[in-house]
Amino acid sequence: MNQTFKIILVKVGFGCVLLALWQAVASARFMPAHLFPGPGDVLKSLMDIARDGTLWTSIRLSMGRMLVGYSISLLGGVAVGVLAARSWLFKETVGSLIMALQSIPSICWLPFALIWIGIDQRAVLAVVILGALFSIAIATESAIRNIPPIYQKVGRVLGARGFVFSRDILFFAALPELIGGLKIGWTFAWRSLMAAELLRADQMGVARIIETGRSYNEIAMMMAGMIVILAVGLTVDLVVFGTLERRIRRRWGLEK
Amino acid sequence: MSIQFQNVSKAFVQNGQGAARIIQALNPLSMEIRDGEFFSIIGPSGCGKSTLLNLLAGLETSDSGNVTVDNVPVEGPSPNRAVVFQEAGLMPWMTVSRNVEYGLKLQGLSRDERVHRAEKYLKMVHLSKYANAMPHQLSGGMKQRVSIARALALEPKVLLMDEPFSALDAQTRDVLHDEVQRIWQETNTTIVFVTHNIREAVYLSDRVMIMTAPPGSIKRIVPVPFAHPRAKSSSDLSYFTAQLHNQIKEEVDKVAARELDADWKQDAEGLAVAAEGTDYASGI
Ligand SMILES: Nc1ncnc2c1ncn2[C@@H]1O[C@H](COP(=O)(O)OP(=O)(O)OP(=O)(O)O)[C@@H](O)[C@H]1O
Ligand SMILES: [Mg+2]
């Protein structure tokens, strides 16, 4: 049997077992049905929010925030990372500061953002940006540092210097490792956004599905919200970043 | 393009554990490489051959003296001085042809000219068929040939080669020797060639420079008194190679002796400590 096929079969099988277990626990009635609904109820709730449009609006709004926030993190993070890799002074000062700031979960900046920026979209956006920026900067710096020195020498003797060298050689030589860092940055941004949405009652978004469910005491809807968060996160991870990573690795000859 | 080294020296600062050490890579040395010459440099490991080549390439700057090419001081890399390193160093995200074209693009050649030149030099190293392949699809020897084509495409006045064949198998190396020699004769390029392989140096060069054990300086510069093209199997060549071999062996032995000496001193210190530890025993 084909190896990939075997892996898919095992994963699907494991998913079925999980569903069955969930159903079994729900049917055993350790808790009243409305406090611990089974997969059927959650699916029904999911279909309800899909039908009334809540689901699509939420995804659209959340993804919009992600795209704007992540793009800013990407530009800023890569720029900071390149600077840190090229100047030791920058690395020892700003670089160290970023290392330190990275240990603060970005959601902790929300209260500050609310006061400094105001109670609108932009506070949430700030949290998303801070969630990804530092990790992208750190990943960029490390990816550039790990570039084999031969590219540096070859680039210089062929006549590449300054910005042209960074654009034509550093960037591409760093790309296979960089893409992994960008993926982690996306995951951090996504988590930060979910946390921020959970705390901001005035805006719709994927995480609000959970809060809405809680306010109606509808656990099935809360679980549906969790599933949406998981599904969106996983899709971007596998489809967008997974494909990108595979393409790059194949072109670079790092895998067949 | 005649190349001149005038009292050129170079030291490196090495930051190990603890204090930084200063390593004298090259003692002040002077020499001249003639226009169109095939000039080889051999010597024990660490004697500064790569340093010398990098100074000429403009990848390093000298501490004293100056390096000039046709009386113009070397200040940084230039497409007039192309370099082939031990690693091919092809850029894996570009096709073979794009790799060869890249340096030309930086020089502002038009797309047509670039493609045309890449074709010409890939043909010279017998890789026309692979122009659109990705580097990872080539063997080690083929990659090194692309890197030679990439250097030649710049149509440099001087070609610098730092152990270009040392990572290759004997058969591939033989083929490349003949290709490099043919290209040298066709293009009139001055070639500076660093190698550990004395036979290779004798087979290819007009003159061979032997360097001393580190810190590197010139031990001798030996002309190879045979006309090109040479037969690899010739007994004259073998005899000449054997003679050079002895001279280099002296230097290599010096390096080995020094290293052995260092080990020996360490061992001796170790013994002294051990002896102190067992002092009480000798008292009985
Ligand atoms: N960038 C550098 N930083 C510190 N030390 C260096 C650097 N480059 C060379 N050296 C030192 O300078 C000395 C000469 O090095 P070099 O690479 O020129 O030797 P080599 O003759 O090319 O040796 P090999 O035959 O092993 O290639 C060595 O002791 C080496 O450790
Ligand atoms: Mg060397």
XYZ file of C-alpha atoms and ligand atoms in Angstrom:
572
model
C 0.000 0.000 0.000
C 1.122 3.534 -0.810
C 2.655 5.315 2.208
C 0.711 8.588 1.815
C -2.515 6.669 1.422
C -1.736 4.734 4.595
C -1.108 7.951 6.517
C -4.366 9.485 5.282
C -6.255 6.332 6.243
C -4.776 6.394 9.758
C -5.657 10.076 10.188
C -9.223 9.625 8.995
C -9.584 6.575 11.207
C -8.320 8.507 14.226
C -10.780 11.335 13.467
C -13.665 8.832 13.394
C -12.560 7.366 16.723
C -12.497 10.864 18.271
C -15.994 11.608 16.958
C -17.292 8.294 18.276
C -15.727 8.953 21.691
C -17.243 12.432 21.803
C -20.659 10.993 20.901
C -20.259 8.258 23.524
C -19.390 10.761 26.266
C -22.299 12.994 25.246
C -24.734 10.036 25.218
C -23.517 8.828 28.609
C -25.106 11.951 30.097
C -22.452 12.771 32.715
C -23.773 16.283 32.228
C -27.127 17.550 30.972
C -27.303 17.478 27.169
C -27.308 21.283 26.801
C -24.050 21.566 28.774
C -22.205 18.917 26.759
C -23.780 18.515 23.328
C -22.712 15.771 20.914
C -21.262 16.201 17.415
C -24.727 16.197 15.823
C -25.862 19.244 17.826
C -22.661 21.114 17.070
C -22.991 20.378 13.356
C -26.554 21.662 13.470
C -25.414 24.849 15.198
C -22.671 25.247 12.613
C -25.246 24.959 9.845
C -27.456 27.512 11.572
C -24.746 30.166 11.672
C -23.778 29.310 8.110
C -27.379 29.774 6.979
C -27.976 33.086 8.741
C -24.638 34.403 7.461
C -22.988 34.972 10.857
C -20.304 32.448 9.987
C -19.275 34.064 6.687
C -19.351 37.622 8.033
C -17.203 36.541 10.966
C -14.647 34.789 8.788
C -14.548 37.730 6.384
C -13.971 40.225 9.198
C -11.345 38.137 10.977
C -9.452 37.358 7.787
C -9.539 41.033 6.825
C -7.900 41.948 10.129
C -5.359 39.169 9.662
C -4.439 40.259 6.159
C -3.907 43.882 7.127
C -2.168 43.120 10.433
C -0.020 40.325 9.097
C 1.089 42.294 6.035
C 2.301 45.088 8.270
C 4.117 42.596 10.519
C 5.655 40.975 7.480
C 7.085 44.201 6.091
C 8.189 45.511 9.471
C 9.505 42.173 10.740
C 11.538 41.421 7.626
C 12.996 44.944 7.604
C 13.981 44.740 11.277
C 15.376 41.228 10.772
C 17.519 42.284 7.808
C 18.869 45.253 9.774
C 19.661 43.037 12.761
C 21.498 40.557 10.548
C 23.563 43.234 8.856
C 24.485 45.458 11.796
C 25.747 44.100 15.083
C 24.951 47.396 16.792
C 21.307 47.082 15.758
C 21.230 43.438 16.814
C 22.678 44.090 20.266
C 20.291 46.992 20.904
C 16.959 46.732 19.090
C 17.462 42.995 18.544
C 17.825 42.322 22.261
C 14.831 44.527 23.015
C 12.738 42.496 20.588
C 13.903 39.248 22.144
C 12.750 40.561 25.518
C 9.435 41.914 24.232
C 8.693 38.623 22.531
C 8.198 36.989 25.915
C 5.124 39.178 26.499
C 1.968 37.635 24.980
C 0.748 40.290 22.572
C -2.760 40.289 24.068
C -1.277 42.036 27.111
C -0.840 45.103 24.910
C -4.605 45.334 24.316
C -5.372 47.506 27.369
C -2.594 49.901 26.334
C -3.781 49.913 22.741
C -7.324 50.708 23.888
C -6.125 53.729 25.815
C -3.478 54.945 23.382
C -5.132 54.151 20.082
C -8.834 54.055 20.905
C -11.644 51.526 21.087
C -11.889 50.684 17.429
C -10.493 48.191 14.920
C -7.027 49.635 15.251
C -6.515 48.449 18.817
C -7.204 44.877 17.718
C -4.974 45.375 14.706
C -2.141 46.570 16.933
C -2.350 43.346 18.929
C -2.238 41.256 15.751
C 0.763 43.191 14.450
C 2.656 42.848 17.726
C 1.791 39.158 17.806
C 3.655 38.406 14.580
C 6.178 41.219 14.192
C 8.752 40.099 16.735
C 8.773 36.457 15.754
C 9.077 37.346 12.060
C 11.972 39.699 12.844
C 13.757 37.015 14.859
C 13.159 34.352 12.191
C 14.405 36.669 9.440
C 17.561 37.490 11.330
C 18.323 33.841 11.980
C 17.518 32.797 8.388
C 19.943 35.400 7.054
C 22.654 34.405 9.502
C 22.361 30.780 8.467
C 22.943 31.491 4.791
C 26.021 29.537 3.665
C 28.932 32.029 3.352
C 29.628 30.903 -0.217
C 26.639 32.937 -1.495
C 28.095 36.019 0.130
C 31.413 35.477 -1.652
C 29.839 34.560 -4.985
C 27.481 37.534 -4.840
C 30.318 39.922 -4.157
C 32.616 38.659 -6.909
C 29.742 38.802 -9.396
C 29.303 42.447 -8.470
C 26.191 42.471 -6.244
C 26.313 44.918 -3.367
C 24.083 46.892 -1.053
C 20.379 46.748 -1.792
C 20.810 44.686 -4.965
C 22.717 42.072 -2.978
C 19.980 41.903 -0.315
C 17.212 41.706 -2.899
C 18.786 39.233 -5.324
C 20.814 36.994 -3.047
C 20.194 37.367 0.682
C 16.434 37.175 0.311
C 16.358 34.066 -1.846
C 19.146 32.279 -0.015
C 17.228 32.838 3.230
C 13.812 31.961 1.831
C 13.610 28.222 2.652
C 14.254 28.914 6.327
C 12.404 32.224 6.299
C 9.147 30.689 5.137
C 9.044 28.558 8.305
C 9.357 31.729 10.386
C 6.615 33.458 8.410
C 4.339 30.516 9.094
C 4.982 30.711 12.829
C 4.351 34.453 12.623
C 0.965 33.781 11.040
C 0.065 31.340 13.823
C 1.016 33.896 16.488
C -0.994 36.591 14.719
C -4.016 34.300 14.511
C -3.857 33.459 18.214
C -3.486 37.115 19.136
C -6.466 38.048 16.995
C -8.642 35.374 18.602
C -7.702 36.581 22.074
C -8.383 40.200 21.134
C -11.741 39.402 19.551
C -12.780 37.432 22.579
C -12.217 40.504 24.725
C -13.768 43.063 22.380
C -17.561 42.751 22.546
C -18.219 45.544 20.048
C -16.817 43.824 16.966
C -17.824 40.709 15.084
C -15.270 38.049 14.309
C -14.665 34.312 14.454
C -13.894 34.298 18.164
C -17.128 36.240 18.843
C -19.078 33.106 17.870
C -17.886 31.568 21.128
C -18.860 34.620 23.166
C -22.248 34.881 21.456
C -22.851 31.208 22.215
C -21.977 31.829 25.857
C -24.352 34.778 26.161
C -27.223 32.546 24.876
C -25.963 29.675 27.004
C -25.621 27.628 23.823
C -22.654 25.365 24.272
C -23.157 23.813 20.831
C -22.586 27.226 19.280
C -19.486 27.769 21.420
C -18.103 24.453 20.205
C -18.987 25.400 16.651
C -16.903 28.551 17.171
C -13.930 26.469 18.287
C -14.249 24.304 15.205
C -14.330 27.359 12.933
C -11.150 28.755 14.556
C -9.420 25.430 14.112
C -10.602 24.981 10.531
C -9.586 28.468 9.374
C -6.209 28.285 11.122
C -5.433 24.858 9.743
C -6.539 25.726 6.206
C -4.220 28.716 5.957
C -1.412 26.728 7.532
C -1.685 23.752 5.224
C -2.974 25.297 2.030
C -1.171 28.631 1.883
C 2.041 28.070 3.828
C 2.256 24.328 3.218
C 2.043 24.788 -0.554
C 4.475 27.692 -0.534
C 6.964 25.770 1.559
C 6.749 22.683 -0.619
C 7.146 24.696 -3.826
C 10.217 26.465 -2.514
C 11.829 23.316 -1.174
C 11.246 21.554 -4.458
C 12.633 24.395 -6.573
C 15.694 24.705 -4.327
C 16.211 20.961 -4.632
C 15.863 20.400 -0.887
C 13.348 17.623 -1.535
C 12.117 15.778 -4.571
C 47.085 41.960 -17.266
C 50.113 41.784 -15.095
C 49.528 41.414 -11.403
C 51.826 42.769 -8.739
C 52.075 42.118 -5.026
C 54.301 44.630 -3.237
C 55.104 43.855 0.394
C 51.617 42.533 0.905
C 50.843 41.130 4.360
C 47.692 40.076 6.116
C 46.768 39.091 9.663
C 43.431 37.948 11.057
C 41.992 38.401 14.507
C 40.462 35.167 15.696
C 37.998 35.341 18.541
C 38.191 32.010 20.263
C 37.318 31.271 23.845
C 38.994 33.829 26.068
C 41.395 36.311 24.493
C 41.409 37.138 20.799
C 44.438 35.813 18.951
C 46.159 37.454 16.034
C 47.005 35.040 13.251
C 49.614 36.168 10.748
C 48.260 34.625 7.542
C 50.784 36.186 5.171
C 54.200 37.640 5.906
C 55.064 40.573 3.635
C 55.588 39.178 0.149
C 56.251 40.585 -3.290
C 55.816 38.913 -6.658
C 54.623 39.450 -10.167
C 52.300 37.396 -12.337
C 52.712 38.006 -16.054
C 50.073 38.784 -18.601
C 48.433 35.624 -19.914
C 50.316 33.421 -17.511
C 48.995 30.223 -15.917
C 50.315 30.670 -12.388
C 49.817 28.072 -9.663
C 50.207 28.395 -5.919
C 50.889 25.398 -3.724
C 51.842 25.019 -0.082
C 50.836 23.384 3.174
C 47.349 23.831 4.557
C 46.848 27.149 6.327
C 49.830 28.850 4.671
C 47.664 31.626 3.256
C 46.939 30.540 -0.319
C 43.253 31.402 -0.135
C 44.086 34.635 1.664
C 46.411 35.608 -1.162
C 43.759 34.834 -3.757
C 41.071 36.696 -1.800
C 43.315 39.761 -1.620
C 43.641 39.638 -5.384
C 39.902 39.085 -5.784
C 39.227 42.113 -3.595
C 37.347 40.053 -1.009
C 39.919 40.960 1.658
C 42.071 44.045 2.166
C 45.760 43.823 2.937
C 47.301 45.165 6.153
C 50.356 46.506 4.364
C 51.641 46.910 0.833
C 49.430 46.825 -2.207
C 48.075 44.569 -4.881
C 47.864 46.045 -8.365
C 46.504 44.777 -11.654
C 48.073 46.644 -14.565
C 49.270 49.230 -12.057
C 45.745 49.888 -10.774
C 45.352 49.069 -7.071
C 42.750 46.418 -6.255
C 39.890 47.980 -4.317
C 37.119 45.456 -3.949
C 35.839 42.855 -6.387
C 35.617 43.587 -10.105
C 34.218 41.629 -13.055
C 37.723 41.869 -14.515
C 38.802 39.376 -11.871
C 36.441 36.410 -11.830
C 36.678 33.758 -9.121
C 35.957 30.027 -9.059
C 35.774 28.642 -5.532
C 36.157 25.110 -4.249
C 32.381 24.937 -3.871
C 30.472 25.674 -7.066
C 28.153 27.980 -5.104
C 25.447 28.041 -7.768
C 22.316 29.843 -6.683
C 19.762 27.058 -6.299
C 16.759 29.254 -7.102
C 18.031 30.135 -10.589
C 18.306 27.913 -13.628
C 21.799 27.065 -14.854
C 21.581 29.710 -17.554
C 20.312 32.383 -15.142
C 23.240 31.601 -12.861
C 25.641 32.303 -15.693
C 23.703 35.412 -16.731
C 23.440 36.980 -13.295
C 26.857 38.672 -13.240
C 26.231 39.996 -16.754
C 22.898 41.427 -15.691
C 24.633 43.355 -12.922
C 26.972 44.747 -15.555
C 23.998 46.060 -17.459
C 24.142 43.794 -20.518
C 20.893 43.488 -22.455
C 18.821 40.344 -22.135
C 19.774 39.114 -25.603
C 23.472 39.616 -25.010
C 23.241 37.808 -21.687
C 21.476 34.796 -23.094
C 23.875 34.706 -26.004
C 26.955 34.789 -23.761
C 25.539 32.207 -21.376
C 24.952 29.917 -24.344
C 28.485 30.447 -25.586
C 30.193 29.647 -22.303
C 27.888 26.797 -21.355
C 28.804 25.316 -24.700
C 32.463 25.778 -23.845
C 32.044 23.574 -20.758
C 29.794 21.175 -22.701
C 26.614 21.911 -20.771
C 24.406 23.599 -23.396
C 21.794 20.922 -22.906
C 21.429 21.842 -19.240
C 20.841 25.567 -19.693
C 17.306 25.318 -18.343
C 18.003 22.726 -15.641
C 18.020 23.611 -11.948
C 21.422 23.310 -10.205
C 20.245 20.464 -7.970
C 19.721 18.348 -11.051
C 23.457 18.419 -11.863
C 26.316 16.288 -10.575
C 29.181 17.845 -8.588
C 31.437 18.009 -11.627
C 28.732 19.565 -13.774
C 28.039 22.197 -11.105
C 31.710 23.104 -11.011
C 31.704 23.423 -14.805
C 28.760 25.814 -14.572
C 30.648 27.850 -12.026
C 33.595 28.011 -14.438
C 31.238 29.102 -17.222
C 29.777 31.726 -14.890
C 33.258 33.124 -14.247
C 34.274 32.996 -17.921
C 31.055 34.673 -19.069
C 32.274 37.842 -17.380
C 35.119 37.690 -19.929
C 37.562 38.566 -17.155
C 41.149 39.563 -17.688
C 42.138 37.404 -14.733
C 40.600 34.126 -13.628
C 41.196 33.174 -9.995
C 40.659 29.555 -9.013
C 40.835 28.333 -5.418
C 41.142 24.546 -5.380
C 38.421 24.328 -8.010
C 38.728 20.590 -8.577
C 39.596 19.262 -5.152
C 36.069 18.064 -4.412
C 35.834 16.106 -7.667
C 36.682 12.558 -8.632
C 39.820 11.808 -10.674
C 38.036 11.260 -14.002
C 36.043 14.467 -13.824
C 39.169 16.309 -12.795
C 41.034 15.005 -15.848
C 38.306 16.214 -18.155
C 38.235 19.634 -16.490
C 42.024 20.003 -16.665
C 41.864 19.728 -20.407
C 38.871 22.037 -20.631
C 40.543 24.701 -18.515
C 43.706 24.429 -20.517
C 41.845 24.720 -23.806
C 39.849 27.701 -22.530
C 43.014 29.344 -21.261
C 44.590 29.031 -24.695
C 41.454 30.213 -26.483
C 40.807 33.243 -24.281
C 44.296 34.445 -23.293
C 43.119 34.901 -19.733
C 45.661 35.169 -16.937
C 44.917 32.317 -14.533
C 45.916 32.162 -10.868
C 45.309 28.667 -9.626
C 45.521 27.451 -6.021
C 45.834 23.714 -5.493
C 47.132 20.983 -3.204
C 47.745 18.735 -6.156
C 51.345 19.139 -7.341
C 50.805 17.053 -10.447
C 47.898 19.211 -11.461
C 49.970 22.365 -10.911
C 52.864 21.023 -12.983
C 50.611 19.803 -15.754
C 48.799 23.115 -16.169
C 51.138 25.929 -15.169
C 53.782 28.147 -16.649
C 55.124 28.764 -13.167
C 54.449 27.259 -9.772
C 54.851 29.200 -6.558
C 55.677 27.162 -3.478
C 54.726 28.740 -0.183
C 56.336 28.157 3.197
C 54.709 26.800 6.318
C 52.538 29.462 8.019
C 52.871 32.363 8.313
C 52.977 32.124 4.546
C 55.704 33.591 2.414
C 57.289 32.614 -0.885
C 59.651 29.665 -0.712
C 60.347 29.489 -4.445
C 58.783 30.282 -7.762
C 59.567 27.508 -10.213
C 59.066 27.766 -13.982
C 57.764 24.578 -15.574
C 60.063 24.106 -18.563
C 57.738 22.201 -20.893
C 55.758 23.503 -23.851
C 51.953 23.324 -23.908
C 50.047 21.150 -24.581
C 51.634 18.580 -22.305
C 51.064 14.875 -22.035
C 49.833 13.909 -18.588
C 51.702 10.612 -18.678
C 55.046 12.087 -19.739
C 57.979 10.921 -17.615
C 59.544 14.403 -17.678
C 56.453 15.694 -15.987
C 56.553 12.924 -13.394
C 60.183 13.593 -12.606
C 59.535 17.311 -12.247
C 56.541 16.649 -10.038
C 58.603 14.396 -7.774
C 61.228 17.117 -7.366
C 58.669 19.728 -6.402
C 57.093 17.227 -4.112
C 60.245 17.043 -2.008
C 60.399 20.801 -1.629
C 56.815 21.017 -0.503
C 57.208 18.071 1.776
C 59.819 20.027 3.731
C 57.223 22.694 4.445
C 54.440 20.241 5.184
C 56.782 18.405 7.552
C 57.457 21.676 9.369
C 53.746 22.133 9.902
C 53.352 18.544 11.030
C 56.335 18.816 13.382
C 54.899 21.968 14.925
C 51.565 20.308 15.504
C 53.215 17.208 16.894
C 55.340 19.429 19.091
C 52.271 21.136 20.472
C 50.698 17.752 21.199
C 53.938 16.575 22.755
C 54.100 19.636 25.018
C 50.535 19.058 26.116
C 51.315 15.421 26.806
C 54.397 16.434 28.740
C 52.369 18.868 30.848
C 49.860 16.135 31.458
C 52.633 13.827 32.577
C 54.040 16.476 34.901
C 50.656 16.849 36.562
C 50.314 13.109 36.833
C 53.805 12.907 38.327
C 52.931 15.467 41.007
C 49.838 13.509 41.827
C 51.837 10.358 42.400
C 54.608 12.091 44.281
C 53.844 10.395 47.513
C 54.523 7.034 45.921
C 58.089 7.935 45.036
C 58.680 8.890 48.663
C 58.279 5.340 49.827
N 38.322 35.114 7.768
C 39.293 34.653 8.581
N 39.247 34.906 9.914
C 40.203 34.457 10.731
N 41.260 33.740 10.331
C 41.366 33.442 9.019
C 40.379 33.869 8.083
N 40.740 33.426 6.861
C 41.900 32.750 7.031
N 42.273 32.759 8.324
C 43.509 32.148 8.884
O 44.588 32.523 8.073
C 45.445 31.423 7.842
C 45.582 31.176 6.358
O 44.336 30.742 5.852
P 44.097 30.377 4.332
O 42.664 30.025 4.206
O 44.604 31.470 3.484
O 45.004 29.079 4.157
P 45.135 28.128 2.888
O 46.568 28.130 2.514
O 44.152 28.490 1.856
O 44.794 26.713 3.530
P 44.066 25.459 2.827
O 45.089 24.824 1.966
O 43.725 24.581 3.983
O 42.889 25.982 2.083
C 44.871 30.258 8.611
O 45.537 30.153 9.842
C 43.440 30.646 8.841
O 42.987 30.115 10.052
Mg 42.396 27.571 1.033
